């Protein structure tokens, strides 16, 4: 199992609530701003897209790349974070 960042561990440790999109692992200030400009300002809105794509991490990573220019590591970190959150809370 690959190691996860502190940001990842913090995110999956509790309910999502109204956390901003930048609280997701792999999403920093620049990507967060790009996502917010496209209407994905909260982590739960990005989670919605993940669920619409039926939790298909490959499709989600492609969507993230197309939507905000996320690189492979960023999109992998974000999808892994959401998958783990779903496993814990859904």
PDB file of N, CA and C in Angstrom:
ATOM      1  N   UNK A   1       0.856  -1.193   0.000  1.00  0.00           N
ATOM      2  CA  UNK A   1       0.000   0.000   0.000  1.00  0.00           C
ATOM      3  C   UNK A   1       0.886   1.235   0.000  1.00  0.00           C
ATOM      4  N   UNK A   2       0.580   2.159  -0.870  1.00  0.00           N
ATOM      5  CA  UNK A   2       1.373   3.381  -0.930  1.00  0.00           C
ATOM      6  C   UNK A   2       1.041   4.258   0.274  1.00  0.00           C
ATOM      7  N   UNK A   3       1.991   5.088   0.635  1.00  0.00           N
ATOM      8  CA  UNK A   3       1.761   5.973   1.765  1.00  0.00           C
ATOM      9  C   UNK A   3       0.855   7.121   1.335  1.00  0.00           C
ATOM     10  N   UNK A   4       0.137   7.657   2.278  1.00  0.00           N
ATOM     11  CA  UNK A   4      -0.763   8.768   1.996  1.00  0.00           C
ATOM     12  C   UNK A   4      -0.271  10.010   2.723  1.00  0.00           C
ATOM     13  N   UNK A   5      -0.669  11.159   2.222  1.00  0.00           N
ATOM     14  CA  UNK A   5      -0.255  12.422   2.822  1.00  0.00           C
ATOM     15  C   UNK A   5      -1.069  12.704   4.087  1.00  0.00           C
ATOM     16  N   UNK A   6      -0.567  13.633   4.876  1.00  0.00           N
ATOM     17  CA  UNK A   6      -1.313  14.065   6.062  1.00  0.00           C
ATOM     18  C   UNK A   6      -2.653  14.666   5.634  1.00  0.00           C
ATOM     19  N   UNK A   7      -2.653  15.393   4.521  1.00  0.00           N
ATOM     20  CA  UNK A   7      -3.877  15.998   4.003  1.00  0.00           C
ATOM     21  C   UNK A   7      -4.906  14.902   3.701  1.00  0.00           C
ATOM     22  N   UNK A   8      -4.450  13.820   3.090  1.00  0.00           N
ATOM     23  CA  UNK A   8      -5.325  12.680   2.784  1.00  0.00           C
ATOM     24  C   UNK A   8      -5.881  12.092   4.080  1.00  0.00           C
ATOM     25  N   UNK A   9      -5.005  11.817   5.022  1.00  0.00           N
ATOM     26  CA  UNK A   9      -5.442  11.199   6.285  1.00  0.00           C
ATOM     27  C   UNK A   9      -6.423  12.104   7.026  1.00  0.00           C
ATOM     28  N   UNK A  10      -6.162  13.407   7.022  1.00  0.00           N
ATOM     29  CA  UNK A  10      -7.070  14.346   7.685  1.00  0.00           C
ATOM     30  C   UNK A  10      -8.446  14.344   7.024  1.00  0.00           C
ATOM     31  N   UNK A  11      -8.456  14.292   5.687  1.00  0.00           N
ATOM     32  CA  UNK A  11      -9.725  14.356   4.964  1.00  0.00           C
ATOM     33  C   UNK A  11     -10.587  13.125   5.230  1.00  0.00           C
ATOM     34  N   UNK A  12      -9.985  11.958   5.167  1.00  0.00           N
ATOM     35  CA  UNK A  12     -10.773  10.719   5.305  1.00  0.00           C
ATOM     36  C   UNK A  12     -11.105  10.381   6.755  1.00  0.00           C
ATOM     37  N   UNK A  13     -10.575  11.151   7.702  1.00  0.00           N
ATOM     38  CA  UNK A  13     -10.784  10.850   9.113  1.00  0.00           C
ATOM     39  C   UNK A  13     -12.132  11.325   9.644  1.00  0.00           C
ATOM     40  N   UNK A  14     -12.859  12.129   8.857  1.00  0.00           N
ATOM     41  CA  UNK A  14     -14.101  12.699   9.373  1.00  0.00           C
ATOM     42  C   UNK A  14     -15.084  12.987   8.245  1.00  0.00           C
ATOM     43  N   UNK A  15     -16.348  13.208   8.593  1.00  0.00           N
ATOM     44  CA  UNK A  15     -17.328  13.569   7.563  1.00  0.00           C
ATOM     45  C   UNK A  15     -16.896  14.814   6.785  1.00  0.00           C
ATOM     46  N   UNK A  16     -17.343  14.906   5.555  1.00  0.00           N
ATOM     47  CA  UNK A  16     -16.910  15.959   4.643  1.00  0.00           C
ATOM     48  C   UNK A  16     -17.483  17.327   4.989  1.00  0.00           C
ATOM     49  N   UNK A  17     -18.741  17.370   5.336  1.00  0.00           N
ATOM     50  CA  UNK A  17     -19.373  18.643   5.656  1.00  0.00           C
ATOM     51  C   UNK A  17     -19.213  19.663   4.533  1.00  0.00           C
ATOM     52  N   UNK A  18     -18.802  20.856   4.894  1.00  0.00           N
ATOM     53  CA  UNK A  18     -18.658  21.968   3.942  1.00  0.00           C
ATOM     54  C   UNK A  18     -17.188  22.250   3.592  1.00  0.00           C
ATOM     55  N   UNK A  19     -16.357  21.227   3.666  1.00  0.00           N
ATOM     56  CA  UNK A  19     -14.934  21.441   3.383  1.00  0.00           C
ATOM     57  C   UNK A  19     -14.742  22.005   1.985  1.00  0.00           C
ATOM     58  N   UNK A  20     -13.809  22.943   1.835  1.00  0.00           N
ATOM     59  CA  UNK A  20     -13.526  23.496   0.502  1.00  0.00           C
ATOM     60  C   UNK A  20     -12.840  22.456  -0.375  1.00  0.00           C
ATOM     61  N   UNK A  21     -12.910  22.669  -1.674  1.00  0.00           N
ATOM     62  CA  UNK A  21     -12.325  21.727  -2.629  1.00  0.00           C
ATOM     63  C   UNK A  21     -10.829  21.538  -2.368  1.00  0.00           C
ATOM     64  N   UNK A  22     -10.150  22.574  -1.893  1.00  0.00           N
ATOM     65  CA  UNK A  22      -8.718  22.488  -1.620  1.00  0.00           C
ATOM     66  C   UNK A  22      -8.354  21.566  -0.472  1.00  0.00           C
ATOM     67  N   UNK A  23      -9.351  21.096   0.266  1.00  0.00           N
ATOM     68  CA  UNK A  23      -9.055  20.162   1.366  1.00  0.00           C
ATOM     69  C   UNK A  23      -8.838  18.741   0.855  1.00  0.00           C
ATOM     70  N   UNK A  24      -9.180  18.488  -0.416  1.00  0.00           N
ATOM     71  CA  UNK A  24      -8.962  17.166  -1.013  1.00  0.00           C
ATOM     72  C   UNK A  24      -7.483  16.933  -1.274  1.00  0.00           C
ATOM     73  N   UNK A  25      -7.016  15.728  -1.010  1.00  0.00           N
ATOM     74  CA  UNK A  25      -5.633  15.371  -1.334  1.00  0.00           C
ATOM     75  C   UNK A  25      -5.423  15.564  -2.833  1.00  0.00           C
ATOM     76  N   UNK A  26      -4.277  16.107  -3.197  1.00  0.00           N
ATOM     77  CA  UNK A  26      -3.954  16.310  -4.602  1.00  0.00           C
ATOM     78  C   UNK A  26      -4.440  17.631  -5.168  1.00  0.00           C
ATOM     79  N   UNK A  27      -5.298  18.328  -4.434  1.00  0.00           N
ATOM     80  CA  UNK A  27      -5.839  19.602  -4.919  1.00  0.00           C
ATOM     81  C   UNK A  27      -5.256  20.747  -4.092  1.00  0.00           C
ATOM     82  N   UNK A  28      -4.380  21.494  -4.726  1.00  0.00           N
ATOM     83  CA  UNK A  28      -3.771  22.645  -4.070  1.00  0.00           C
ATOM     84  C   UNK A  28      -4.495  23.924  -4.435  1.00  0.00           C
ATOM     85  N   UNK A  29      -3.838  25.038  -4.182  1.00  0.00           N
ATOM     86  CA  UNK A  29      -4.460  26.346  -4.409  1.00  0.00           C
ATOM     87  C   UNK A  29      -4.817  26.574  -5.880  1.00  0.00           C
ATOM     88  N   UNK A  30      -3.897  26.261  -6.779  1.00  0.00           N
ATOM     89  CA  UNK A  30      -4.118  26.524  -8.211  1.00  0.00           C
ATOM     90  C   UNK A  30      -5.249  25.658  -8.769  1.00  0.00           C
ATOM     91  N   UNK A  31      -5.174  24.338  -8.520  1.00  0.00           N
ATOM     92  CA  UNK A  31      -6.239  23.454  -9.023  1.00  0.00           C
ATOM     93  C   UNK A  31      -7.561  23.754  -8.333  1.00  0.00           C
ATOM     94  N   UNK A  32      -7.505  24.081  -7.064  1.00  0.00           N
ATOM     95  CA  UNK A  32      -8.718  24.421  -6.328  1.00  0.00           C
ATOM     96  C   UNK A  32      -9.412  25.629  -6.931  1.00  0.00           C
ATOM     97  N   UNK A  33      -8.628  26.620  -7.310  1.00  0.00           N
ATOM     98  CA  UNK A  33      -9.196  27.820  -7.932  1.00  0.00           C
ATOM     99  C   UNK A  33      -9.824  27.485  -9.279  1.00  0.00           C
ATOM    100  N   UNK A  34      -9.131  26.664 -10.077  1.00  0.00           N
ATOM    101  CA  UNK A  34      -9.667  26.268 -11.385  1.00  0.00           C
ATOM    102  C   UNK A  34     -10.973  25.496 -11.227  1.00  0.00           C
ATOM    103  N   UNK A  35     -11.022  24.600 -10.263  1.00  0.00           N
ATOM    104  CA  UNK A  35     -12.246  23.830 -10.026  1.00  0.00           C
ATOM    105  C   UNK A  35     -13.374  24.742  -9.543  1.00  0.00           C
ATOM    106  N   UNK A  36     -13.058  25.649  -8.633  1.00  0.00           N
ATOM    107  CA  UNK A  36     -14.075  26.567  -8.104  1.00  0.00           C
ATOM    108  C   UNK A  36     -14.660  27.433  -9.215  1.00  0.00           C
ATOM    109  N   UNK A  37     -13.809  27.858 -10.137  1.00  0.00           N
ATOM    110  CA  UNK A  37     -14.282  28.677 -11.257  1.00  0.00           C
ATOM    111  C   UNK A  37     -15.265  27.903 -12.138  1.00  0.00           C
ATOM    112  N   UNK A  38     -15.182  26.580 -12.106  1.00  0.00           N
ATOM    113  CA  UNK A  38     -16.089  25.743 -12.906  1.00  0.00           C
ATOM    114  C   UNK A  38     -17.250  25.210 -12.071  1.00  0.00           C
ATOM    115  N   UNK A  39     -17.407  25.756 -10.863  1.00  0.00           N
ATOM    116  CA  UNK A  39     -18.541  25.381 -10.022  1.00  0.00           C
ATOM    117  C   UNK A  39     -18.267  24.293  -9.004  1.00  0.00           C
ATOM    118  N   UNK A  40     -17.037  23.789  -8.973  1.00  0.00           N
ATOM    119  CA  UNK A  40     -16.678  22.720  -8.031  1.00  0.00           C
ATOM    120  C   UNK A  40     -15.920  23.334  -6.847  1.00  0.00           C
ATOM    121  N   UNK A  41     -16.633  24.137  -6.050  1.00  0.00           N
ATOM    122  CA  UNK A  41     -16.001  24.891  -4.976  1.00  0.00           C
ATOM    123  C   UNK A  41     -15.910  24.151  -3.650  1.00  0.00           C
ATOM    124  N   UNK A  42     -16.684  23.105  -3.499  1.00  0.00           N
ATOM    125  CA  UNK A  42     -16.685  22.325  -2.257  1.00  0.00           C
ATOM    126  C   UNK A  42     -16.280  20.889  -2.550  1.00  0.00           C
ATOM    127  N   UNK A  43     -15.688  20.252  -1.555  1.00  0.00           N
ATOM    128  CA  UNK A  43     -15.265  18.859  -1.723  1.00  0.00           C
ATOM    129  C   UNK A  43     -16.455  17.965  -2.070  1.00  0.00           C
ATOM    130  N   UNK A  44     -17.631  18.251  -1.492  1.00  0.00           N
ATOM    131  CA  UNK A  44     -18.789  17.394  -1.765  1.00  0.00           C
ATOM    132  C   UNK A  44     -19.261  17.504  -3.213  1.00  0.00           C
ATOM    133  N   UNK A  45     -18.993  18.625  -3.881  1.00  0.00           N
ATOM    134  CA  UNK A  45     -19.379  18.758  -5.290  1.00  0.00           C
ATOM    135  C   UNK A  45     -18.470  17.868  -6.157  1.00  0.00           C
ATOM    136  N   UNK A  46     -17.182  17.834  -5.803  1.00  0.00           N
ATOM    137  CA  UNK A  46     -16.243  16.951  -6.507  1.00  0.00           C
ATOM    138  C   UNK A  46     -16.600  15.490  -6.209  1.00  0.00           C
ATOM    139  N   UNK A  47     -16.983  15.201  -4.969  1.00  0.00           N
ATOM    140  CA  UNK A  47     -17.445  13.852  -4.627  1.00  0.00           C
ATOM    141  C   UNK A  47     -18.642  13.468  -5.495  1.00  0.00           C
ATOM    142  N   UNK A  48     -19.542  14.411  -5.724  1.00  0.00           N
ATOM    143  CA  UNK A  48     -20.700  14.145  -6.580  1.00  0.00           C
ATOM    144  C   UNK A  48     -20.278  13.695  -7.968  1.00  0.00           C
ATOM    145  N   UNK A  49     -19.272  14.350  -8.523  1.00  0.00           N
ATOM    146  CA  UNK A  49     -18.777  13.961  -9.844  1.00  0.00           C
ATOM    147  C   UNK A  49     -18.174  12.559  -9.788  1.00  0.00           C
ATOM    148  N   UNK A  50     -17.430  12.274  -8.719  1.00  0.00           N
ATOM    149  CA  UNK A  50     -16.839  10.949  -8.518  1.00  0.00           C
ATOM    150  C   UNK A  50     -17.937   9.883  -8.498  1.00  0.00           C
ATOM    151  N   UNK A  51     -19.042  10.193  -7.823  1.00  0.00           N
ATOM    152  CA  UNK A  51     -20.153   9.238  -7.736  1.00  0.00           C
ATOM    153  C   UNK A  51     -20.901   9.122  -9.060  1.00  0.00           C
ATOM    154  N   UNK A  52     -21.084  10.245  -9.775  1.00  0.00           N
ATOM    155  CA  UNK A  52     -21.730  10.211 -11.089  1.00  0.00           C
ATOM    156  C   UNK A  52     -20.945   9.294 -12.033  1.00  0.00           C
ATOM    157  N   UNK A  53     -19.628   9.311 -11.885  1.00  0.00           N
ATOM    158  CA  UNK A  53     -18.769   8.439 -12.697  1.00  0.00           C
ATOM    159  C   UNK A  53     -18.678   7.033 -12.094  1.00  0.00           C
ATOM    160  N   UNK A  54     -19.584   6.737 -11.185  1.00  0.00           N
ATOM    161  CA  UNK A  54     -19.726   5.412 -10.578  1.00  0.00           C
ATOM    162  C   UNK A  54     -18.461   4.933  -9.854  1.00  0.00           C
ATOM    163  N   UNK A  55     -17.777   5.890  -9.247  1.00  0.00           N
ATOM    164  CA  UNK A  55     -16.545   5.625  -8.491  1.00  0.00           C
ATOM    165  C   UNK A  55     -15.459   4.975  -9.358  1.00  0.00           C
ATOM    166  N   UNK A  56     -15.524   5.207 -10.656  1.00  0.00           N
ATOM    167  CA  UNK A  56     -14.514   4.703 -11.590  1.00  0.00           C
ATOM    168  C   UNK A  56     -13.318   5.660 -11.538  1.00  0.00           C
ATOM    169  N   UNK A  57     -12.252   5.225 -10.863  1.00  0.00           N
ATOM    170  CA  UNK A  57     -11.124   6.120 -10.631  1.00  0.00           C
ATOM    171  C   UNK A  57     -10.433   6.556 -11.919  1.00  0.00           C
ATOM    172  N   UNK A  58     -10.375   5.681 -12.890  1.00  0.00           N
ATOM    173  CA  UNK A  58      -9.733   6.046 -14.157  1.00  0.00           C
ATOM    174  C   UNK A  58     -10.522   7.154 -14.869  1.00  0.00           C
ATOM    175  N   UNK A  59     -11.841   6.992 -14.944  1.00  0.00           N
ATOM    176  CA  UNK A  59     -12.681   8.035 -15.554  1.00  0.00           C
ATOM    177  C   UNK A  59     -12.593   9.336 -14.772  1.00  0.00           C
ATOM    178  N   UNK A  60     -12.581   9.245 -13.446  1.00  0.00           N
ATOM    179  CA  UNK A  60     -12.506  10.440 -12.607  1.00  0.00           C
ATOM    180  C   UNK A  60     -11.175  11.166 -12.817  1.00  0.00           C
ATOM    181  N   UNK A  61     -10.092  10.423 -12.880  1.00  0.00           N
ATOM    182  CA  UNK A  61      -8.776  11.049 -13.089  1.00  0.00           C
ATOM    183  C   UNK A  61      -8.737  11.767 -14.436  1.00  0.00           C
ATOM    184  N   UNK A  62      -9.324  11.155 -15.450  1.00  0.00           N
ATOM    185  CA  UNK A  62      -9.398  11.782 -16.775  1.00  0.00           C
ATOM    186  C   UNK A  62     -10.233  13.063 -16.710  1.00  0.00           C
ATOM    187  N   UNK A  63     -11.360  12.996 -16.010  1.00  0.00           N
ATOM    188  CA  UNK A  63     -12.213  14.173 -15.837  1.00  0.00           C
ATOM    189  C   UNK A  63     -11.449  15.293 -15.128  1.00  0.00           C
ATOM    190  N   UNK A  64     -10.722  14.943 -14.074  1.00  0.00           N
ATOM    191  CA  UNK A  64      -9.972  15.942 -13.313  1.00  0.00           C
ATOM    192  C   UNK A  64      -8.894  16.589 -14.176  1.00  0.00           C
ATOM    193  N   UNK A  65      -8.219  15.783 -14.976  1.00  0.00           N
ATOM    194  CA  UNK A  65      -7.204  16.306 -15.888  1.00  0.00           C
ATOM    195  C   UNK A  65      -7.833  17.274 -16.883  1.00  0.00           C
ATOM    196  N   UNK A  66      -8.950  16.885 -17.474  1.00  0.00           N
ATOM    197  CA  UNK A  66      -9.625  17.721 -18.465  1.00  0.00           C
ATOM    198  C   UNK A  66     -10.222  18.986 -17.852  1.00  0.00           C
ATOM    199  N   UNK A  67     -10.710  18.886 -16.627  1.00  0.00           N
ATOM    200  CA  UNK A  67     -11.416  19.993 -15.986  1.00  0.00           C
ATOM    201  C   UNK A  67     -10.482  21.057 -15.418  1.00  0.00           C
ATOM    202  N   UNK A  68      -9.385  20.618 -14.796  1.00  0.00           N
ATOM    203  CA  UNK A  68      -8.531  21.606 -14.134  1.00  0.00           C
ATOM    204  C   UNK A  68      -7.046  21.436 -14.431  1.00  0.00           C
ATOM    205  N   UNK A  69      -6.705  20.476 -15.274  1.00  0.00           N
ATOM    206  CA  UNK A  69      -5.300  20.296 -15.632  1.00  0.00           C
ATOM    207  C   UNK A  69      -4.481  19.531 -14.615  1.00  0.00           C
ATOM    208  N   UNK A  70      -5.130  18.724 -13.801  1.00  0.00           N
ATOM    209  CA  UNK A  70      -4.408  17.941 -12.793  1.00  0.00           C
ATOM    210  C   UNK A  70      -3.449  16.961 -13.473  1.00  0.00           C
ATOM    211  N   UNK A  71      -2.271  16.805 -12.884  1.00  0.00           N
ATOM    212  CA  UNK A  71      -1.330  15.821 -13.423  1.00  0.00           C
ATOM    213  C   UNK A  71      -1.656  14.438 -12.851  1.00  0.00           C
ATOM    214  N   UNK A  72      -0.887  13.437 -13.272  1.00  0.00           N
ATOM    215  CA  UNK A  72      -1.178  12.052 -12.876  1.00  0.00           C
ATOM    216  C   UNK A  72      -1.156  11.868 -11.360  1.00  0.00           C
ATOM    217  N   UNK A  73      -0.156  12.429 -10.682  1.00  0.00           N
ATOM    218  CA  UNK A  73      -0.064  12.263  -9.227  1.00  0.00           C
ATOM    219  C   UNK A  73      -1.220  12.974  -8.522  1.00  0.00           C
ATOM    220  N   UNK A  74      -1.507  14.193  -8.941  1.00  0.00           N
ATOM    221  CA  UNK A  74      -2.592  14.946  -8.309  1.00  0.00           C
ATOM    222  C   UNK A  74      -3.922  14.222  -8.469  1.00  0.00           C
ATOM    223  N   UNK A  75      -4.201  13.749  -9.670  1.00  0.00           N
ATOM    224  CA  UNK A  75      -5.480  13.080  -9.909  1.00  0.00           C
ATOM    225  C   UNK A  75      -5.547  11.740  -9.180  1.00  0.00           C
ATOM    226  N   UNK A  76      -4.425  11.049  -9.089  1.00  0.00           N
ATOM    227  CA  UNK A  76      -4.372   9.772  -8.365  1.00  0.00           C
ATOM    228  C   UNK A  76      -4.602  10.013  -6.869  1.00  0.00           C
ATOM    229  N   UNK A  77      -3.953  11.051  -6.327  1.00  0.00           N
ATOM    230  CA  UNK A  77      -4.124  11.379  -4.901  1.00  0.00           C
ATOM    231  C   UNK A  77      -5.577  11.733  -4.594  1.00  0.00           C
ATOM    232  N   UNK A  78      -6.188  12.534  -5.466  1.00  0.00           N
ATOM    233  CA  UNK A  78      -7.566  12.964  -5.240  1.00  0.00           C
ATOM    234  C   UNK A  78      -8.532  11.791  -5.340  1.00  0.00           C
ATOM    235  N   UNK A  79      -8.391  10.964  -6.362  1.00  0.00           N
ATOM    236  CA  UNK A  79      -9.318   9.835  -6.519  1.00  0.00           C
ATOM    237  C   UNK A  79      -9.152   8.835  -5.373  1.00  0.00           C
ATOM    238  N   UNK A  80      -7.924   8.615  -4.942  1.00  0.00           N
ATOM    239  CA  UNK A  80      -7.695   7.709  -3.815  1.00  0.00           C
ATOM    240  C   UNK A  80      -8.307   8.231  -2.534  1.00  0.00           C
ATOM    241  N   UNK A  81      -8.206   9.532  -2.350  1.00  0.00           N
ATOM    242  CA  UNK A  81      -8.782  10.190  -1.172  1.00  0.00           C
ATOM    243  C   UNK A  81     -10.305  10.019  -1.165  1.00  0.00           C
ATOM    244  N   UNK A  82     -10.936  10.277  -2.294  1.00  0.00           N
ATOM    245  CA  UNK A  82     -12.393  10.138  -2.383  1.00  0.00           C
ATOM    246  C   UNK A  82     -12.829   8.685  -2.242  1.00  0.00           C
ATOM    247  N   UNK A  83     -12.087   7.766  -2.844  1.00  0.00           N
ATOM    248  CA  UNK A  83     -12.426   6.343  -2.725  1.00  0.00           C
ATOM    249  C   UNK A  83     -12.384   5.915  -1.264  1.00  0.00           C
ATOM    250  N   UNK A  84     -11.316   6.299  -0.588  1.00  0.00           N
ATOM    251  CA  UNK A  84     -11.191   5.905   0.822  1.00  0.00           C
ATOM    252  C   UNK A  84     -12.270   6.552   1.683  1.00  0.00           C
ATOM    253  N   UNK A  85     -12.606   7.808   1.378  1.00  0.00           N
ATOM    254  CA  UNK A  85     -13.668   8.489   2.128  1.00  0.00           C
ATOM    255  C   UNK A  85     -14.992   7.743   1.919  1.00  0.00           C
ATOM    256  N   UNK A  86     -15.277   7.359   0.673  1.00  0.00           N
ATOM    257  CA  UNK A  86     -16.510   6.618   0.368  1.00  0.00           C
ATOM    258  C   UNK A  86     -16.553   5.280   1.101  1.00  0.00           C
ATOM    259  N   UNK A  87     -15.417   4.593   1.129  1.00  0.00           N
ATOM    260  CA  UNK A  87     -15.349   3.302   1.826  1.00  0.00           C
ATOM    261  C   UNK A  87     -15.672   3.457   3.305  1.00  0.00           C
ATOM    262  N   UNK A  88     -15.284   4.596   3.880  1.00  0.00           N
ATOM    263  CA  UNK A  88     -15.484   4.816   5.303  1.00  0.00           C
ATOM    264  C   UNK A  88     -16.888   5.354   5.632  1.00  0.00           C
ATOM    265  N   UNK A  89     -17.468   6.157   4.737  1.00  0.00           N
ATOM    266  CA  UNK A  89     -18.688   6.877   5.092  1.00  0.00           C
ATOM    267  C   UNK A  89     -19.926   6.546   4.273  1.00  0.00           C
ATOM    268  N   UNK A  90     -19.785   5.799   3.180  1.00  0.00           N
ATOM    269  CA  UNK A  90     -20.985   5.463   2.379  1.00  0.00           C
ATOM    270  C   UNK A  90     -21.361   4.003   2.567  1.00  0.00           C
TER     271      UNK A  90
END
